[in-house]
mmCIF file of C-alpha atoms and ligand atoms in Angstrom:
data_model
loop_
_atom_site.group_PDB
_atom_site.id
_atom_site.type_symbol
_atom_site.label_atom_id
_atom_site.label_comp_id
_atom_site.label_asym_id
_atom_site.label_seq_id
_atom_site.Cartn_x
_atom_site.Cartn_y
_atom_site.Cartn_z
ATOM 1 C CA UNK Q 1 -18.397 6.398 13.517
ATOM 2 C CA UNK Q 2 -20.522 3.577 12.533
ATOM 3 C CA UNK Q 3 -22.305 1.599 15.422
ATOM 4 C CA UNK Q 4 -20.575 -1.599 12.890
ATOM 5 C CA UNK Q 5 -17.225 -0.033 13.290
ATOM 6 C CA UNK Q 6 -17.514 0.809 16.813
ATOM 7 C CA UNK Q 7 -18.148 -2.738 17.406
ATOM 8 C CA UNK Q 8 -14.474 -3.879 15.949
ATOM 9 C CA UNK Q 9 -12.503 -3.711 19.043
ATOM 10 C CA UNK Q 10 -8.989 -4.512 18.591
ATOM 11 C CA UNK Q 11 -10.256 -8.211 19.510
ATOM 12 C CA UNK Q 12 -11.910 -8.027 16.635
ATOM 13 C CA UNK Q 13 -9.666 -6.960 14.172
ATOM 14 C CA UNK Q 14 -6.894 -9.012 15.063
ATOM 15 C CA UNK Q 15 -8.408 -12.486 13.574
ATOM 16 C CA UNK Q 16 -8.871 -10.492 10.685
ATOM 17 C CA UNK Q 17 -5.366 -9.014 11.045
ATOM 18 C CA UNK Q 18 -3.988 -12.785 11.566
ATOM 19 C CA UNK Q 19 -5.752 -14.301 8.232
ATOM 20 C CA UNK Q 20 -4.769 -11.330 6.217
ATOM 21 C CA UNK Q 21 -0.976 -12.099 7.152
ATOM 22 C CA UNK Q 22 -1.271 -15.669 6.411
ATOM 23 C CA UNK Q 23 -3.335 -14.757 2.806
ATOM 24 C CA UNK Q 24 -0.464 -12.517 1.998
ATOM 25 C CA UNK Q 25 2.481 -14.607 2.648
ATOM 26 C CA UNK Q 26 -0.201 -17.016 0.503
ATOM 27 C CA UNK Q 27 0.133 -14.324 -2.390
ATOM 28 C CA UNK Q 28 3.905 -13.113 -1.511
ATOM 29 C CA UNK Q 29 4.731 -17.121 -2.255
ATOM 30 C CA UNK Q 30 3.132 -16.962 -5.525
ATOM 31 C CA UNK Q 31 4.593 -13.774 -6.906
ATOM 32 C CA UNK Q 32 7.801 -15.473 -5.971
ATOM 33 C CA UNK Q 33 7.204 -18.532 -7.938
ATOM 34 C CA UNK Q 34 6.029 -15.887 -11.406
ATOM 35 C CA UNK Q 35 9.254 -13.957 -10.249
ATOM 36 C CA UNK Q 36 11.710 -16.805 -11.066
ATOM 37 C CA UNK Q 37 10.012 -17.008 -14.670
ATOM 38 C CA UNK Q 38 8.919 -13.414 -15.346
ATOM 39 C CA UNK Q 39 10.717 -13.819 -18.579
ATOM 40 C CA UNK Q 40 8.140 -16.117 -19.609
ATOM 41 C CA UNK Q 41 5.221 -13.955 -18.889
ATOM 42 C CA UNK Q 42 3.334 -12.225 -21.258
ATOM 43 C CA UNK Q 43 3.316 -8.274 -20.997
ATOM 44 C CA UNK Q 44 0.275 -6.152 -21.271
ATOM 45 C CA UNK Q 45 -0.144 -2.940 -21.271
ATOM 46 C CA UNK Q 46 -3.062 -0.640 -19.638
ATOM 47 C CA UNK Q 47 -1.804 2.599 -20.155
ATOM 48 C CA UNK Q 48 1.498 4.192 -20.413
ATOM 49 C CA UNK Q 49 4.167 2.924 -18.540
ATOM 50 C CA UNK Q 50 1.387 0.789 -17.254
ATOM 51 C CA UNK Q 51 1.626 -2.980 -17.608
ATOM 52 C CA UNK Q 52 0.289 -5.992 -16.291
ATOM 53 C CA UNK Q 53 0.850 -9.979 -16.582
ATOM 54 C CA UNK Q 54 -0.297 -13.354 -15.986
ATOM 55 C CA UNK Q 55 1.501 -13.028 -12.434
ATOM 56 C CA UNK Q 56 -0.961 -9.976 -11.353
ATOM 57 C CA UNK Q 57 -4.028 -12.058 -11.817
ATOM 58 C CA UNK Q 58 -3.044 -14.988 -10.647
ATOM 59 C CA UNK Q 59 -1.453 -13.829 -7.237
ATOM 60 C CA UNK Q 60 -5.077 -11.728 -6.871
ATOM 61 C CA UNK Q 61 -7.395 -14.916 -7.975
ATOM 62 C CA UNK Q 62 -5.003 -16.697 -5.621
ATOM 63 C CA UNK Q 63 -5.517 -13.912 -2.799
ATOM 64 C CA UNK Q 64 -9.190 -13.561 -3.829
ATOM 65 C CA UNK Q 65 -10.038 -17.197 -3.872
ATOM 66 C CA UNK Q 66 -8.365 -17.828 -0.108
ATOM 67 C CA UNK Q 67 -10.126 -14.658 1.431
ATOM 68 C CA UNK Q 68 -13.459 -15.706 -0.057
ATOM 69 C CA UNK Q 69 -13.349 -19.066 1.305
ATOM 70 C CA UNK Q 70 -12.568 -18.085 4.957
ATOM 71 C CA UNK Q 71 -15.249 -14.511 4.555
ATOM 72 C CA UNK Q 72 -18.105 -15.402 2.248
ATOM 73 C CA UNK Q 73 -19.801 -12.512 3.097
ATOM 74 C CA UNK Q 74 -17.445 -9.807 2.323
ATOM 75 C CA UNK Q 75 -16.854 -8.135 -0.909
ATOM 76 C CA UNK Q 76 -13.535 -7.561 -2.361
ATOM 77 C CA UNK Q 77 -11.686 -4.549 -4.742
ATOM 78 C CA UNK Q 78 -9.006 -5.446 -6.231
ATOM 79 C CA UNK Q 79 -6.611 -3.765 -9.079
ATOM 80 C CA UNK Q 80 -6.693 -6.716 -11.448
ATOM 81 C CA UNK Q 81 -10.152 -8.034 -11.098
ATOM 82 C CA UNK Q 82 -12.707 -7.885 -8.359
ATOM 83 C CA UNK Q 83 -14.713 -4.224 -7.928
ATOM 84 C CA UNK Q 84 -17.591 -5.187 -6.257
ATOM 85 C CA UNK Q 85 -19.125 -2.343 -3.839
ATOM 86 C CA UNK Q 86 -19.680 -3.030 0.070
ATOM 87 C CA UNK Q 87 -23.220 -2.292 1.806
ATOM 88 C CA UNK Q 88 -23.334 -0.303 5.055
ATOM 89 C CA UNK Q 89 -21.401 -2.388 7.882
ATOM 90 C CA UNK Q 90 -19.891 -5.041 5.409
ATOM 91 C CA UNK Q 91 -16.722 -5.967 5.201
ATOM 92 C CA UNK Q 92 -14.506 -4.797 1.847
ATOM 93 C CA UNK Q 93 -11.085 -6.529 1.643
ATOM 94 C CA UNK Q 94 -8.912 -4.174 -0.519
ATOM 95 C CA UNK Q 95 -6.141 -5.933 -2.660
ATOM 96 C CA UNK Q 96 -3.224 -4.926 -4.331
ATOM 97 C CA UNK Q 97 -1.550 -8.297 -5.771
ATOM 98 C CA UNK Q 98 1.958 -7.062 -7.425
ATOM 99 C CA UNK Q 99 2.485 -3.773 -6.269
ATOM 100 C CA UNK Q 100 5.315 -2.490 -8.103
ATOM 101 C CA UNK Q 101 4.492 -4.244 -11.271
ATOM 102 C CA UNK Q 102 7.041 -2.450 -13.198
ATOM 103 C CA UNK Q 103 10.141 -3.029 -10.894
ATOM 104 C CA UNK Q 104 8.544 -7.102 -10.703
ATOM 105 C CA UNK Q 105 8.665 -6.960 -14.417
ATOM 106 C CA UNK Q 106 12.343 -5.629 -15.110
ATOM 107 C CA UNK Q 107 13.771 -7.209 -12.193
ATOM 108 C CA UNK Q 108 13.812 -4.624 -9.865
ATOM 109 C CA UNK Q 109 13.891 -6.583 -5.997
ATOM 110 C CA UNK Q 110 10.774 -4.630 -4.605
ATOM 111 C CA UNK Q 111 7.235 -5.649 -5.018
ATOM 112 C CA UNK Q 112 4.753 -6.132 -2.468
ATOM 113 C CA UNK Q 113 1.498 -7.636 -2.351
ATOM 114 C CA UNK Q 114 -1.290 -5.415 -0.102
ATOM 115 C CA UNK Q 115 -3.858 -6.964 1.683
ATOM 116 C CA UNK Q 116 -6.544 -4.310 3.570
ATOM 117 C CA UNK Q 117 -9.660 -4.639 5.378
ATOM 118 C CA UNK Q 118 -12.694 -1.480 5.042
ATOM 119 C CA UNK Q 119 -15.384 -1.784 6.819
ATOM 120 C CA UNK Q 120 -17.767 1.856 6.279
ATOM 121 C CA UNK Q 121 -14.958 3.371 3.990
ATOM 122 C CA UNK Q 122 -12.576 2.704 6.640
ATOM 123 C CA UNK Q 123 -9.663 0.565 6.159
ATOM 124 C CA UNK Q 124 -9.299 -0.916 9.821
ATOM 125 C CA UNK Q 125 -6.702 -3.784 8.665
ATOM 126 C CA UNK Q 126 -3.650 -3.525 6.881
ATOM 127 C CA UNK Q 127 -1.125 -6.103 5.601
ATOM 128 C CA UNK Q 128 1.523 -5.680 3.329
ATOM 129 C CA UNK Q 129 4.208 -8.145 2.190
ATOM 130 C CA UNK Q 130 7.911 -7.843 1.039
ATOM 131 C CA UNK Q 131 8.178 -11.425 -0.647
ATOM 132 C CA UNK Q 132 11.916 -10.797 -1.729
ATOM 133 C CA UNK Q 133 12.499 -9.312 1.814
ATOM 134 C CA UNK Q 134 10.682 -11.798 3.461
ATOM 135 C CA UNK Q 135 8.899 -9.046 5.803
ATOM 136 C CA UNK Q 136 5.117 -8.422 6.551
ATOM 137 C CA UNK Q 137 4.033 -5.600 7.871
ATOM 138 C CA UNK Q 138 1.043 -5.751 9.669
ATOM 139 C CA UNK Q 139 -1.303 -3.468 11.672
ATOM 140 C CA UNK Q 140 -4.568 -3.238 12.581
ATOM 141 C CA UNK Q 141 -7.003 -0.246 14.681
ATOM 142 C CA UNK Q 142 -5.689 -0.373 18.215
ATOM 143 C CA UNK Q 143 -3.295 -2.821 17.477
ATOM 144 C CA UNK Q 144 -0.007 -1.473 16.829
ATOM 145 C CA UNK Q 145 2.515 -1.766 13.887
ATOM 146 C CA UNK Q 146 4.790 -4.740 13.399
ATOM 147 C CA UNK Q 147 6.841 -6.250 10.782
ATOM 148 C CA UNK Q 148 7.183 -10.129 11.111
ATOM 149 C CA UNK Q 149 5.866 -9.722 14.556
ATOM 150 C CA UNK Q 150 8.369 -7.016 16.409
ATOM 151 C CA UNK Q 151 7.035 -3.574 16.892
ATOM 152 C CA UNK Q 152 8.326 -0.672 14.623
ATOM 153 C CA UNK Q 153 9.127 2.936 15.017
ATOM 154 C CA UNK Q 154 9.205 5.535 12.694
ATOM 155 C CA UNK Q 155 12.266 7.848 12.525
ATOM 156 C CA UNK Q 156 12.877 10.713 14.606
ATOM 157 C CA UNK Q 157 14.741 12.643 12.182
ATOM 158 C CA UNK Q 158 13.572 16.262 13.379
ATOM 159 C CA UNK Q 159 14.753 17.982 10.093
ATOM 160 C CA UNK Q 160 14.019 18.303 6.646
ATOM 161 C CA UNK Q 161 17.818 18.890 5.455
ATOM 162 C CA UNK Q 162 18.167 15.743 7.057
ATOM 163 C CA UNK Q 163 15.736 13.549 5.555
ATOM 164 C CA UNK Q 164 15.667 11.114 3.351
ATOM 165 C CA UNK Q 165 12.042 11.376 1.647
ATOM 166 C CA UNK Q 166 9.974 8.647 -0.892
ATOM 167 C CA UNK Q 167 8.060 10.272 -3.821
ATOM 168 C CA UNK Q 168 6.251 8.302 -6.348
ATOM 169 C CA UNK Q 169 5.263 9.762 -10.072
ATOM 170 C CA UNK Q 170 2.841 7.963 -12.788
ATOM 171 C CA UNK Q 171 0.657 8.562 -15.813
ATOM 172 C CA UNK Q 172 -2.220 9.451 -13.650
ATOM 173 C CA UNK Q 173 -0.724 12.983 -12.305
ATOM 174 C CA UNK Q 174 0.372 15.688 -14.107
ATOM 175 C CA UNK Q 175 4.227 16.358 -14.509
ATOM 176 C CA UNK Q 176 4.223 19.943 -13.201
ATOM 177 C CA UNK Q 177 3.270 19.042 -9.882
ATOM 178 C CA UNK Q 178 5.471 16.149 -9.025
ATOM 179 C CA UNK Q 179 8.521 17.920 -10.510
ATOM 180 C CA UNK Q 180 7.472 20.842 -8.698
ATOM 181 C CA UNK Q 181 7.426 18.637 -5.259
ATOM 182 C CA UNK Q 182 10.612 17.268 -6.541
ATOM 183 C CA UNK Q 183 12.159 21.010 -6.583
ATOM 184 C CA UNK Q 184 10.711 22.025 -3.439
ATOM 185 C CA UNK Q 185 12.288 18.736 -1.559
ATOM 186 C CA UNK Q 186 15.474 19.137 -3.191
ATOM 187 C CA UNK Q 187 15.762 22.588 -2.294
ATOM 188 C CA UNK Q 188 15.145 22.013 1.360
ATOM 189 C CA UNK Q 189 18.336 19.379 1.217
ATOM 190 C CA UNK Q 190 16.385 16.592 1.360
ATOM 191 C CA UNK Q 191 17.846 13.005 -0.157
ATOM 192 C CA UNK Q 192 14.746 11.853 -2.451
ATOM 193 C CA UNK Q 193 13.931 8.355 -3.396
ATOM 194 C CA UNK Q 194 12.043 6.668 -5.997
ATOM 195 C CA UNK Q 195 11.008 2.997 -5.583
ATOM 196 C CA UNK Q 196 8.370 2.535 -7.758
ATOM 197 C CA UNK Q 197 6.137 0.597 -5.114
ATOM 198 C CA UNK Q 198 4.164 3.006 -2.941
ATOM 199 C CA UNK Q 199 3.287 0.091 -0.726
ATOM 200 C CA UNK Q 200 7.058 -0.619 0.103
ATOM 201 C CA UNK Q 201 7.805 3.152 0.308
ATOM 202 C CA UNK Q 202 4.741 3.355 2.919
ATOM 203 C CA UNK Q 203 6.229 1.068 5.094
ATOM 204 C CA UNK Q 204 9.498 2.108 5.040
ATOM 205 C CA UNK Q 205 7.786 5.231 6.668
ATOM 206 C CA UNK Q 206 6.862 3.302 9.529
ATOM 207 C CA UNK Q 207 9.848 1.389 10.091
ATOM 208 C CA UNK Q 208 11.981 4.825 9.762
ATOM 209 C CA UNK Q 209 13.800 3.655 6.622
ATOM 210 C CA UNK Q 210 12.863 6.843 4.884
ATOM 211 C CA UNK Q 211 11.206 10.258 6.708
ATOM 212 C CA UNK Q 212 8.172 10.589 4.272
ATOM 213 C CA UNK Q 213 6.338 9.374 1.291
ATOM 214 C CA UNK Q 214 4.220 11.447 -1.337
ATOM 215 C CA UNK Q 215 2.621 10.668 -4.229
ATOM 216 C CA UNK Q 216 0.005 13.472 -6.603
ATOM 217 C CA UNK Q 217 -2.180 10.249 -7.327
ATOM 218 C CA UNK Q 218 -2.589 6.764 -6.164
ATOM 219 C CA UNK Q 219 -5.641 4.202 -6.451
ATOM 220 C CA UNK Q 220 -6.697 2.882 -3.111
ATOM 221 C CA UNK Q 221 -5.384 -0.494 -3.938
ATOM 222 C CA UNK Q 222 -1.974 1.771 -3.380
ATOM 223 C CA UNK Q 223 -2.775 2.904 0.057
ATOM 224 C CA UNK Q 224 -5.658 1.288 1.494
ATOM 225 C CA UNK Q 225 -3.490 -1.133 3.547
ATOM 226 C CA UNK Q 226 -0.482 1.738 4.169
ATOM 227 C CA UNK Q 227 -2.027 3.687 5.448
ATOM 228 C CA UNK Q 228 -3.414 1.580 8.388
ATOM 229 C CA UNK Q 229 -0.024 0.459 9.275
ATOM 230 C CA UNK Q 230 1.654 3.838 9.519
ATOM 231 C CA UNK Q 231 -1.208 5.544 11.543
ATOM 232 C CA UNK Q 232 -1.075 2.957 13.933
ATOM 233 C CA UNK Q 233 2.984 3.182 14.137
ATOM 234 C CA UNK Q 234 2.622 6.788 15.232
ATOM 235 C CA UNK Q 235 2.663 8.518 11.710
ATOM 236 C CA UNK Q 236 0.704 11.291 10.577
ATOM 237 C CA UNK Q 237 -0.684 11.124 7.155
ATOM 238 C CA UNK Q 238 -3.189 13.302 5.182
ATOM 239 C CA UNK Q 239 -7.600 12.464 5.061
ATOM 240 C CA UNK Q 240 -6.938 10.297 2.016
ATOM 241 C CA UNK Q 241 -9.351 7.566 3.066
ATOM 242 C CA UNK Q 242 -12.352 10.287 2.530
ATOM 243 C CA UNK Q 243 -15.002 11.080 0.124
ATOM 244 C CA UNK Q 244 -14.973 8.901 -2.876
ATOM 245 C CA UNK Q 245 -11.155 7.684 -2.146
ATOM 246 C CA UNK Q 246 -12.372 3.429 -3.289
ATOM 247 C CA UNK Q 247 -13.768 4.366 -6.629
ATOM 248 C CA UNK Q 248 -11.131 7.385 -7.588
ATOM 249 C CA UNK Q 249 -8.372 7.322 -5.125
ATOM 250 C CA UNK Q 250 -6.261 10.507 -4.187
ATOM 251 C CA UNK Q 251 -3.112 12.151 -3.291
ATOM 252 C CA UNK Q 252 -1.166 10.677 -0.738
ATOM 253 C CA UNK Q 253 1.158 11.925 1.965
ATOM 254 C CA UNK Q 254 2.761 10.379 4.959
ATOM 255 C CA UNK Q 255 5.799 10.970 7.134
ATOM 256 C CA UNK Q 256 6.509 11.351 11.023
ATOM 257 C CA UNK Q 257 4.453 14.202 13.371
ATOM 258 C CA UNK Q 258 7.995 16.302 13.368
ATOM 259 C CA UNK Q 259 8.420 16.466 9.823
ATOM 260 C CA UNK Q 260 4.916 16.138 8.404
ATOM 261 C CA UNK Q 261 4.398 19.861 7.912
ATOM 262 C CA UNK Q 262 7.039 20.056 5.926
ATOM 263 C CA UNK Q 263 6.714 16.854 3.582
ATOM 264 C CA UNK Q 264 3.285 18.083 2.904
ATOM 265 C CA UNK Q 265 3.777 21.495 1.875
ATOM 266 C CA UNK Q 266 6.880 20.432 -0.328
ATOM 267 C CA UNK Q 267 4.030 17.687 -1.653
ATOM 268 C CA UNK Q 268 1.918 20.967 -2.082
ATOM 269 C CA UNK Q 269 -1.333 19.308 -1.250
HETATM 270 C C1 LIP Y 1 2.328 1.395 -8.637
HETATM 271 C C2 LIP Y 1 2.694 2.191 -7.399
HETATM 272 C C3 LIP Y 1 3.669 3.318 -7.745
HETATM 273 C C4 LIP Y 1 3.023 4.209 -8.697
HETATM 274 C C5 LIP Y 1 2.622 3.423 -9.927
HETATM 275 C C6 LIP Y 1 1.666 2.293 -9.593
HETATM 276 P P1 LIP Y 1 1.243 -0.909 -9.249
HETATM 277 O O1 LIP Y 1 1.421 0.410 -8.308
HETATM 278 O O2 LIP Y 1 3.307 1.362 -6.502
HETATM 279 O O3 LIP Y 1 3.995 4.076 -6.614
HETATM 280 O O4 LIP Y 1 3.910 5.239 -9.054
HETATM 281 O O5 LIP Y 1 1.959 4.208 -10.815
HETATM 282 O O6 LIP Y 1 0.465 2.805 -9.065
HETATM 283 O O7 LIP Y 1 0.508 -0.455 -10.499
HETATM 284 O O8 LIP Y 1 2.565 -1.449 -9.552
HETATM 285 O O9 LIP Y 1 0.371 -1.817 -8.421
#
């Protein structure tokens, strides 16, 4: 560990933690106002089955713009715009500004938009928020879990034929794999969801809404902020933050300690 991130007690983090929740619902506010005219947006698309808009950018310039003014010396990734690189010890905010674009986009009620903090490669903060559900869910190191301010608890579901487990698919893994996860889920009797917005589906993890969450590949927009929030609600999750995870991203599993064995080999990675 860092003698920088040693430094950031929970004391620390939490002003961070507190203007990252207040940039979000910022952000979340926007993305509500683009959400009542999405049908006047123009659609773009960046690969297949991936799109972006006018309401991406603007919620990250908008997210962006507010961080920068109350940080100026921190650098920011985000998936529309900013990839700027962080030196030893400086701070990285991480953003994801519609995540979920495709469910915004058809009118599916779950987007969120991800706000994280890195610091060394670590994220250390991590906000996410439900606009439609009017929720953030916020976390930080050594300060645990909450969503609009009460403490959450992940489920304590003890068996995979009782689960009800998350798993995200896109362009950027191979089919085999995620049908084969699919399968192996399935076969063990557990209920599988698709949402479409990992950041959602990560924090219904914490919460206990669902038992797990997998996806073969996400981009650390996806997870940077996730994965903060469900570590420090109790959940176990695999080393994606490691290696070259900001510039290439990963797989990414998550679910409570008493079923995170499982989830993981049925993920198969
Ligand atoms: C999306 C994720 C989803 C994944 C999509 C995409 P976006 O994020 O939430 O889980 O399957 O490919 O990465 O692009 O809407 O921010």
């Amino acid at each position: 560990m860092s003698e920088t991130r040693r430094l950031l007690s929970p004391d620390r983090l939490r002003p961070w933690m507190d203007a990252a929740i207040e940039v979000a619902t910022l952000g979340g506010a926007r993305a509500l106002q683009w959400w009542h005219k999405r049908a006047t947006l123009t659609v773009e698309q960046k690969g297949k089955n991936d799109w972006v808009s006018e309401a991406d950018r603007d919620v990250e310039r908008t997210v962006v713009a507010e961080l920068r003014r109350r940080f100026p010396g921190a650098a920011f990734l985000g998936e529309e715009g900013a990839k700027e690189q962080a030196g030893p010890g400086q701070l990285l905010w991480v953003i994801d500004p519609i995540d979920g674009t495709t469910n915004f986009l058809r009118g599916m009620p779950l987007f969120a938009v991800s706000v994280a903090a890195v610091v060394d490669g670590e994220p250390v903060v991590g906000v996410i928020r439900l606009p439609l559900q009017a929720e953030t869910f916020a976390a930080a190191r050594g300060v645990p879990t909450t969503v609009n301010g009460a403490p959450v608890s992940p489920s304590k579901v003890s068996h995979l034929d009782e689960a009800v487990v998350a798993l995200g698919s896109n362009r950027k893994s191979e089919p085999g794999p995620v049908s084969a996860s699919y399968a192996r889920l399935i076969e063990q009797g557990v209920e599988v969801r698709r949402l479409g917005s990992a950041c959602a589906a990560t924090c219904f993890v914490a919460c206990g809404r669902v038992d797990g969450y997998l996806e073969q590949h996400l981009s650390p927009w996806d997870v940077a902020a996730g994965l903060v929030i469900v570590e420090e609600a109790g959940v176990r999750a695999n080393d994606y933050a490691s290696g070259t995870w900001l510039s290439s991203g990963g797989p990414w599993v998550c679910a409570p300690p008493q079923l995170f064995e499982g989830v993981r080999q049925a993920a198969g990675f």
